[in-house]
Amino acid sequence: MSVSTNHPFRVAFVTHENYHMPGARVRCYCMAKALAERGADARVFSFHDEFGRAYAQMSDTEMMLNSLRAYNRLVKEPAGTILFVQRINYHTLAPFLASRVRGFPLVLDCDDWDFDAPIYHTLRQLPGFDAHTWLDRVGRTAAACVASSHALKDVLEKLNGHVEYLPTGVDTVRFHPPTAEEDAAGRSRPVTVSWIGTVFRRDNVLALQFAIRVFAEVFRRWPHCRLEIASTGFMIEEIKRQVADRYPHVDITFVPWMAPDEVPGYLRRIDVGLLPLIPANRFNQSKSPTKLFEYMACRLATISSRVGEAAHVVRDGIDGFLADDEAGFVEALLTLVRDDGRRRAMGEAARKRVEERFSHELMADQLYNWLYDISGRGAHPKNRG
């Protein structure tokens, strides 16, 4: 059985996450929808949706059984189907084996540096069951690789001769500037600064604590602004206690975590978005700044650490600020909360920047053309032996 002649190519996006996780949502669900709109036969195979549990809740045995179930499904895909594997994790094994058995072109997509985290609980102690080994094996035998950042592109180019740079980008239709009514309502509020993110990792906590210290200093010098923190995670209650103890007179509000479809509306009432990347480790150097793209699309002025991909996205002082340290963040934020004209002009430039360089429409066109080429090229030569 071969790919239907009604479609130029068929692609299955394989992920262990569901729609609510940003990596899968943007790089699998959104891209599959966009490719289908362009005529491709595109779908998502989510291990979470198919098997009902997040991988972190599974035993090694359950992961292996799910991999076997997924393999039995994927190996029956029509000939020529492209298996687009989003990240290295336990779900990688099934499409890798299906590709080896059936000769499917496999594309490895990396949008985070998550190769240091263990995949299995007990099996990780055995040789060959770590993410670095899997990255090397899958990266070298893939038909091609996709990198969301320049840092990841450098890593993958050491393994594979066909690597495409595809930033996470943003849906500029869903994420749009405030309407006239929303804009008018915003003028009556204090300048609102926002930090959005989860706090499950130590670096998440460090970044949020950094943002809070920066804002507290700005508020001390210009108390006509407020900070909103939209976050979730098992460490958030401790952060709330720290804020109550250390900054009782600073205007800081914690807002409930929201569903992905609620985020665009929330951002339209924000003025400044913060993206501190603390520390400047390999994870932060490698990640594609999804939140930054969303801020910019909603016409927010932004301040980002001059770390990793943010420095390739933001033109410092034009469509956002890049800062090297805490003092740099404070000075940039003071400029934005004090100067309405500068803040609005920067937000307008940010919106134009993502429309011209980082919109999902552009990303989808790029991916469509690239996968069309891969569908004709077939499996990587190393994957035929």
Short mmCIF file of N, CA and C in Angstrom, two decimals, residues 8-137:
data_model
loop_
_atom_site.label_atom_id
_atom_site.label_comp_id
_atom_site.label_asym_id
_atom_site.label_seq_id
_atom_site.Cartn_x
_atom_site.Cartn_y
_atom_site.Cartn_z
N PRO A 8 -0.07 15.00 -1.74
CA PRO A 8 1.32 15.00 -2.20
C PRO A 8 2.23 14.17 -1.30
N PHE A 9 1.93 14.08 -0.02
CA PHE A 9 2.69 13.23 0.89
C PHE A 9 1.87 13.00 2.15
N ARG A 10 2.27 11.98 2.91
CA ARG A 10 1.62 11.63 4.18
C ARG A 10 2.65 11.74 5.29
N VAL A 11 2.26 12.36 6.40
CA VAL A 11 3.17 12.52 7.53
C VAL A 11 2.42 12.26 8.83
N ALA A 12 3.05 11.49 9.71
CA ALA A 12 2.51 11.23 11.05
C ALA A 12 3.45 11.88 12.06
N PHE A 13 2.93 12.85 12.80
CA PHE A 13 3.70 13.51 13.86
C PHE A 13 3.59 12.65 15.11
N VAL A 14 4.72 12.17 15.60
CA VAL A 14 4.72 11.25 16.74
C VAL A 14 5.28 11.96 17.97
N THR A 15 4.48 12.02 19.04
CA THR A 15 4.87 12.71 20.27
C THR A 15 4.39 11.93 21.48
N HIS A 16 5.07 12.09 22.60
CA HIS A 16 4.58 11.46 23.83
C HIS A 16 3.68 12.40 24.61
N GLU A 17 3.54 13.66 24.14
CA GLU A 17 2.75 14.66 24.86
C GLU A 17 1.38 14.84 24.21
N ASN A 18 0.54 15.67 24.86
CA ASN A 18 -0.76 15.98 24.28
C ASN A 18 -0.82 17.47 23.90
N TYR A 19 -1.99 17.91 23.48
CA TYR A 19 -2.16 19.27 22.97
C TYR A 19 -1.82 20.33 24.00
N HIS A 20 -1.98 20.03 25.27
CA HIS A 20 -1.79 21.03 26.30
C HIS A 20 -0.32 21.34 26.58
N MET A 21 0.59 20.54 26.05
CA MET A 21 2.01 20.80 26.22
C MET A 21 2.53 21.57 25.01
N PRO A 22 3.27 22.67 25.24
CA PRO A 22 3.60 23.57 24.13
C PRO A 22 4.39 22.93 22.99
N GLY A 23 5.33 22.02 23.31
CA GLY A 23 6.11 21.41 22.24
C GLY A 23 5.23 20.65 21.27
N ALA A 24 4.38 19.78 21.80
CA ALA A 24 3.48 19.00 20.94
C ALA A 24 2.43 19.89 20.29
N ARG A 25 1.91 20.85 21.03
CA ARG A 25 0.85 21.70 20.48
C ARG A 25 1.32 22.46 19.24
N VAL A 26 2.49 23.10 19.37
CA VAL A 26 2.97 23.95 18.28
C VAL A 26 3.57 23.12 17.15
N ARG A 27 4.43 22.16 17.49
CA ARG A 27 5.22 21.50 16.47
C ARG A 27 4.56 20.24 15.91
N CYS A 28 3.49 19.79 16.55
CA CYS A 28 2.76 18.62 16.03
C CYS A 28 1.34 19.00 15.62
N TYR A 29 0.52 19.37 16.59
CA TYR A 29 -0.89 19.63 16.30
C TYR A 29 -1.08 20.82 15.35
N CYS A 30 -0.40 21.93 15.64
CA CYS A 30 -0.57 23.11 14.79
C CYS A 30 0.01 22.89 13.39
N MET A 31 1.18 22.25 13.33
CA MET A 31 1.79 22.00 12.03
C MET A 31 1.01 20.96 11.22
N ALA A 32 0.47 19.94 11.89
CA ALA A 32 -0.33 18.95 11.18
C ALA A 32 -1.57 19.61 10.56
N LYS A 33 -2.21 20.48 11.33
CA LYS A 33 -3.39 21.19 10.82
C LYS A 33 -3.02 22.07 9.63
N ALA A 34 -1.91 22.79 9.75
CA ALA A 34 -1.49 23.68 8.67
C ALA A 34 -1.10 22.91 7.42
N LEU A 35 -0.42 21.78 7.59
CA LEU A 35 -0.04 20.97 6.42
C LEU A 35 -1.26 20.36 5.75
N ALA A 36 -2.24 19.94 6.57
CA ALA A 36 -3.47 19.40 6.00
C ALA A 36 -4.20 20.47 5.18
N GLU A 37 -4.19 21.69 5.65
CA GLU A 37 -4.82 22.78 4.91
C GLU A 37 -4.12 23.03 3.58
N ARG A 38 -2.86 22.64 3.49
CA ARG A 38 -2.10 22.80 2.25
C ARG A 38 -2.16 21.57 1.36
N GLY A 39 -2.92 20.56 1.78
CA GLY A 39 -3.14 19.40 0.93
C GLY A 39 -2.46 18.12 1.36
N ALA A 40 -1.60 18.18 2.38
CA ALA A 40 -0.92 16.97 2.83
C ALA A 40 -1.86 16.11 3.66
N ASP A 41 -1.55 14.83 3.74
CA ASP A 41 -2.26 13.91 4.62
C ASP A 41 -1.47 13.88 5.92
N ALA A 42 -1.88 14.69 6.88
CA ALA A 42 -1.10 14.89 8.10
C ALA A 42 -1.95 14.60 9.33
N ARG A 43 -1.35 13.89 10.30
CA ARG A 43 -2.05 13.58 11.53
C ARG A 43 -1.05 13.50 12.67
N VAL A 44 -1.59 13.45 13.90
CA VAL A 44 -0.75 13.36 15.09
C VAL A 44 -0.99 12.02 15.76
N PHE A 45 0.09 11.33 16.10
CA PHE A 45 0.02 10.11 16.91
C PHE A 45 0.60 10.47 18.27
N SER A 46 -0.29 10.74 19.24
CA SER A 46 0.12 11.13 20.58
C SER A 46 0.05 9.93 21.51
N PHE A 47 1.17 9.56 22.10
CA PHE A 47 1.18 8.46 23.06
C PHE A 47 0.30 8.78 24.26
N HIS A 48 0.31 10.04 24.68
CA HIS A 48 -0.53 10.43 25.82
C HIS A 48 -2.01 10.22 25.50
N ASP A 49 -2.42 10.64 24.31
CA ASP A 49 -3.84 10.50 23.93
C ASP A 49 -4.19 9.05 23.64
N GLU A 50 -3.29 8.32 23.03
CA GLU A 50 -3.57 6.93 22.66
C GLU A 50 -3.62 6.02 23.89
N PHE A 51 -2.71 6.26 24.86
CA PHE A 51 -2.57 5.33 25.98
C PHE A 51 -2.99 5.92 27.32
N GLY A 52 -3.38 7.21 27.32
CA GLY A 52 -4.09 7.77 28.46
C GLY A 52 -3.28 8.24 29.64
N ARG A 53 -1.94 8.24 29.53
CA ARG A 53 -1.14 8.67 30.68
C ARG A 53 0.11 9.38 30.21
N ALA A 54 0.55 10.35 31.02
CA ALA A 54 1.83 11.00 30.76
C ALA A 54 2.96 10.03 31.09
N TYR A 55 4.07 10.13 30.35
CA TYR A 55 5.14 9.15 30.52
C TYR A 55 5.74 9.20 31.93
N ALA A 56 5.71 10.37 32.57
CA ALA A 56 6.30 10.48 33.91
C ALA A 56 5.56 9.63 34.94
N GLN A 57 4.32 9.25 34.63
CA GLN A 57 3.52 8.45 35.55
C GLN A 57 3.67 6.95 35.30
N MET A 58 4.43 6.58 34.29
CA MET A 58 4.51 5.17 33.88
C MET A 58 5.72 4.46 34.46
N SER A 59 5.58 3.16 34.61
CA SER A 59 6.73 2.31 34.92
C SER A 59 7.47 2.00 33.63
N ASP A 60 8.67 1.47 33.75
CA ASP A 60 9.43 1.06 32.57
C ASP A 60 8.67 0.01 31.77
N THR A 61 8.02 -0.90 32.46
CA THR A 61 7.26 -1.95 31.78
C THR A 61 6.14 -1.35 30.95
N GLU A 62 5.43 -0.39 31.53
CA GLU A 62 4.32 0.24 30.80
C GLU A 62 4.83 1.00 29.58
N MET A 63 5.97 1.66 29.73
CA MET A 63 6.54 2.36 28.58
C MET A 63 6.88 1.39 27.46
N MET A 64 7.46 0.26 27.80
CA MET A 64 7.83 -0.72 26.78
C MET A 64 6.59 -1.32 26.11
N LEU A 65 5.57 -1.60 26.89
CA LEU A 65 4.34 -2.13 26.31
C LEU A 65 3.69 -1.12 25.38
N ASN A 66 3.68 0.15 25.78
CA ASN A 66 3.12 1.19 24.91
C ASN A 66 3.95 1.35 23.64
N SER A 67 5.25 1.21 23.76
CA SER A 67 6.11 1.28 22.58
C SER A 67 5.78 0.14 21.62
N LEU A 68 5.53 -1.04 22.16
CA LEU A 68 5.17 -2.18 21.32
C LEU A 68 3.82 -1.95 20.64
N ARG A 69 2.85 -1.44 21.40
CA ARG A 69 1.53 -1.14 20.81
C ARG A 69 1.66 -0.10 19.70
N ALA A 70 2.44 0.93 19.96
CA ALA A 70 2.62 1.98 18.95
C ALA A 70 3.34 1.45 17.72
N TYR A 71 4.36 0.61 17.93
CA TYR A 71 5.06 0.01 16.79
C TYR A 71 4.10 -0.78 15.91
N ASN A 72 3.24 -1.56 16.53
CA ASN A 72 2.28 -2.37 15.76
C ASN A 72 1.33 -1.51 14.95
N ARG A 73 1.11 -0.28 15.38
CA ARG A 73 0.27 0.64 14.62
C ARG A 73 1.09 1.33 13.52
N LEU A 74 2.24 1.84 13.89
CA LEU A 74 3.02 2.64 12.95
C LEU A 74 3.60 1.80 11.82
N VAL A 75 3.93 0.56 12.08
CA VAL A 75 4.54 -0.28 11.04
C VAL A 75 3.54 -0.60 9.92
N LYS A 76 2.25 -0.38 10.20
CA LYS A 76 1.22 -0.63 9.20
C LYS A 76 0.85 0.62 8.40
N GLU A 77 1.55 1.71 8.62
CA GLU A 77 1.30 2.94 7.86
C GLU A 77 1.56 2.68 6.37
N PRO A 78 0.90 3.43 5.50
CA PRO A 78 1.16 3.27 4.06
C PRO A 78 2.63 3.53 3.72
N ALA A 79 3.11 2.84 2.72
CA ALA A 79 4.49 3.02 2.28
C ALA A 79 4.75 4.49 1.94
N GLY A 80 5.91 4.97 2.32
CA GLY A 80 6.28 6.35 2.02
C GLY A 80 5.86 7.35 3.09
N THR A 81 5.11 6.91 4.10
CA THR A 81 4.71 7.81 5.17
C THR A 81 5.94 8.36 5.88
N ILE A 82 5.97 9.66 6.09
CA ILE A 82 7.05 10.29 6.85
C ILE A 82 6.70 10.23 8.32
N LEU A 83 7.60 9.71 9.14
CA LEU A 83 7.40 9.69 10.59
C LEU A 83 8.18 10.86 11.18
N PHE A 84 7.44 11.85 11.65
CA PHE A 84 8.02 13.09 12.19
C PHE A 84 8.04 12.94 13.71
N VAL A 85 9.21 12.64 14.26
CA VAL A 85 9.33 12.31 15.68
C VAL A 85 9.72 13.55 16.46
N GLN A 86 8.81 13.99 17.34
CA GLN A 86 9.03 15.21 18.10
C GLN A 86 9.75 14.88 19.41
N ARG A 87 11.03 15.20 19.47
CA ARG A 87 11.90 15.01 20.62
C ARG A 87 12.35 13.55 20.80
N ILE A 88 13.36 13.42 21.62
CA ILE A 88 13.86 12.11 22.04
C ILE A 88 13.23 11.78 23.40
N ASN A 89 12.49 10.69 23.45
CA ASN A 89 11.95 10.21 24.72
C ASN A 89 11.54 8.75 24.51
N TYR A 90 10.76 8.21 25.42
CA TYR A 90 10.44 6.78 25.30
C TYR A 90 9.65 6.48 24.04
N HIS A 91 8.90 7.47 23.53
CA HIS A 91 8.09 7.26 22.33
C HIS A 91 8.93 7.13 21.06
N THR A 92 10.22 7.47 21.13
CA THR A 92 11.07 7.46 19.93
C THR A 92 11.31 6.04 19.41
N LEU A 93 11.30 5.07 20.29
CA LEU A 93 11.67 3.71 19.91
C LEU A 93 10.73 3.14 18.85
N ALA A 94 9.42 3.33 19.01
CA ALA A 94 8.46 2.72 18.08
C ALA A 94 8.61 3.24 16.66
N PRO A 95 8.61 4.55 16.42
CA PRO A 95 8.79 5.01 15.03
C PRO A 95 10.18 4.68 14.48
N PHE A 96 11.19 4.65 15.36
CA PHE A 96 12.53 4.29 14.89
C PHE A 96 12.54 2.86 14.34
N LEU A 97 11.95 1.93 15.09
CA LEU A 97 11.90 0.54 14.63
C LEU A 97 11.03 0.39 13.38
N ALA A 98 9.89 1.09 13.36
CA ALA A 98 9.01 1.02 12.18
C ALA A 98 9.73 1.55 10.95
N SER A 99 10.53 2.59 11.14
CA SER A 99 11.30 3.15 10.02
C SER A 99 12.33 2.15 9.52
N ARG A 100 12.98 1.46 10.45
CA ARG A 100 14.00 0.48 10.06
C ARG A 100 13.37 -0.71 9.31
N VAL A 101 12.22 -1.15 9.78
CA VAL A 101 11.59 -2.33 9.18
C VAL A 101 10.96 -2.01 7.83
N ARG A 102 10.26 -0.86 7.75
CA ARG A 102 9.50 -0.54 6.53
C ARG A 102 10.20 0.45 5.62
N GLY A 103 11.29 1.06 6.08
CA GLY A 103 11.98 2.04 5.24
C GLY A 103 11.30 3.39 5.19
N PHE A 104 10.44 3.68 6.17
CA PHE A 104 9.81 5.00 6.22
C PHE A 104 10.86 6.09 6.42
N PRO A 105 10.73 7.22 5.73
CA PRO A 105 11.60 8.35 6.06
C PRO A 105 11.26 8.83 7.48
N LEU A 106 12.26 8.93 8.33
CA LEU A 106 12.06 9.42 9.69
C LEU A 106 12.72 10.78 9.82
N VAL A 107 11.97 11.73 10.38
CA VAL A 107 12.49 13.07 10.64
C VAL A 107 12.51 13.27 12.15
N LEU A 108 13.67 13.63 12.68
CA LEU A 108 13.81 13.89 14.11
C LEU A 108 13.72 15.39 14.35
N ASP A 109 12.76 15.79 15.18
CA ASP A 109 12.54 17.20 15.49
C ASP A 109 12.98 17.46 16.93
N CYS A 110 13.91 18.40 17.12
CA CYS A 110 14.38 18.76 18.46
C CYS A 110 14.09 20.24 18.72
N ASP A 111 13.34 20.51 19.79
CA ASP A 111 13.03 21.90 20.12
C ASP A 111 13.44 22.25 21.55
N ASP A 112 14.09 21.34 22.25
CA ASP A 112 14.59 21.58 23.61
C ASP A 112 15.84 20.74 23.82
N TRP A 113 16.70 21.20 24.73
CA TRP A 113 17.81 20.37 25.16
C TRP A 113 17.30 19.52 26.32
N ASP A 114 16.79 18.35 26.02
CA ASP A 114 16.27 17.47 27.07
C ASP A 114 17.00 16.13 27.06
N PHE A 115 18.24 16.13 26.59
CA PHE A 115 18.99 14.88 26.45
C PHE A 115 19.69 14.46 27.75
N ASP A 116 19.73 15.36 28.73
CA ASP A 116 20.34 15.01 30.02
C ASP A 116 19.35 14.37 30.98
N ALA A 117 18.07 14.50 30.68
CA ALA A 117 17.05 13.93 31.57
C ALA A 117 16.91 12.43 31.30
N PRO A 118 16.72 11.62 32.35
CA PRO A 118 16.54 10.18 32.14
C PRO A 118 15.22 9.87 31.46
N ILE A 119 15.21 8.84 30.63
CA ILE A 119 13.97 8.40 29.97
C ILE A 119 13.27 7.35 30.81
N TYR A 120 14.03 6.38 31.27
CA TYR A 120 13.46 5.28 32.05
C TYR A 120 13.88 5.39 33.51
N HIS A 121 13.19 4.67 34.36
CA HIS A 121 13.49 4.69 35.79
C HIS A 121 14.63 3.72 36.13
N THR A 122 14.52 2.48 35.71
CA THR A 122 15.52 1.45 36.01
C THR A 122 16.38 1.14 34.81
N LEU A 123 15.77 1.07 33.64
CA LEU A 123 16.52 0.71 32.43
C LEU A 123 17.60 1.72 32.08
N ARG A 124 17.48 2.94 32.59
CA ARG A 124 18.49 3.95 32.28
C ARG A 124 19.87 3.56 32.78
N GLN A 125 19.93 2.60 33.71
CA GLN A 125 21.21 2.13 34.23
C GLN A 125 21.93 1.22 33.24
N LEU A 126 21.21 0.76 32.21
CA LEU A 126 21.81 -0.14 31.23
C LEU A 126 22.42 0.66 30.09
N PRO A 127 23.49 0.16 29.49
CA PRO A 127 24.10 0.85 28.34
C PRO A 127 23.10 0.97 27.19
N GLY A 128 23.07 2.15 26.58
CA GLY A 128 22.22 2.36 25.41
C GLY A 128 20.81 2.82 25.70
N PHE A 129 20.44 3.00 26.97
CA PHE A 129 19.09 3.41 27.29
C PHE A 129 19.03 4.86 27.76
N ASP A 130 20.02 5.65 27.43
CA ASP A 130 20.03 7.07 27.78
C ASP A 130 19.73 7.91 26.55
N ALA A 131 19.30 9.14 26.78
CA ALA A 131 18.87 10.00 25.68
C ALA A 131 20.01 10.37 24.75
N HIS A 132 21.22 10.52 25.26
CA HIS A 132 22.35 10.87 24.40
C HIS A 132 22.62 9.76 23.37
N THR A 133 22.55 8.53 23.81
CA THR A 133 22.76 7.41 22.89
C THR A 133 21.67 7.37 21.83
N TRP A 134 20.43 7.60 22.27
CA TRP A 134 19.31 7.58 21.32
C TRP A 134 19.42 8.75 20.34
N LEU A 135 19.83 9.90 20.83
CA LEU A 135 20.01 11.05 19.94
C LEU A 135 21.03 10.71 18.85
N ASP A 136 22.14 10.13 19.25
CA ASP A 136 23.18 9.78 18.29
C ASP A 136 22.67 8.77 17.27
N ARG A 137 22.01 7.72 17.75
CA ARG A 137 21.54 6.65 16.87
C ARG A 137 20.45 7.15 15.92
#
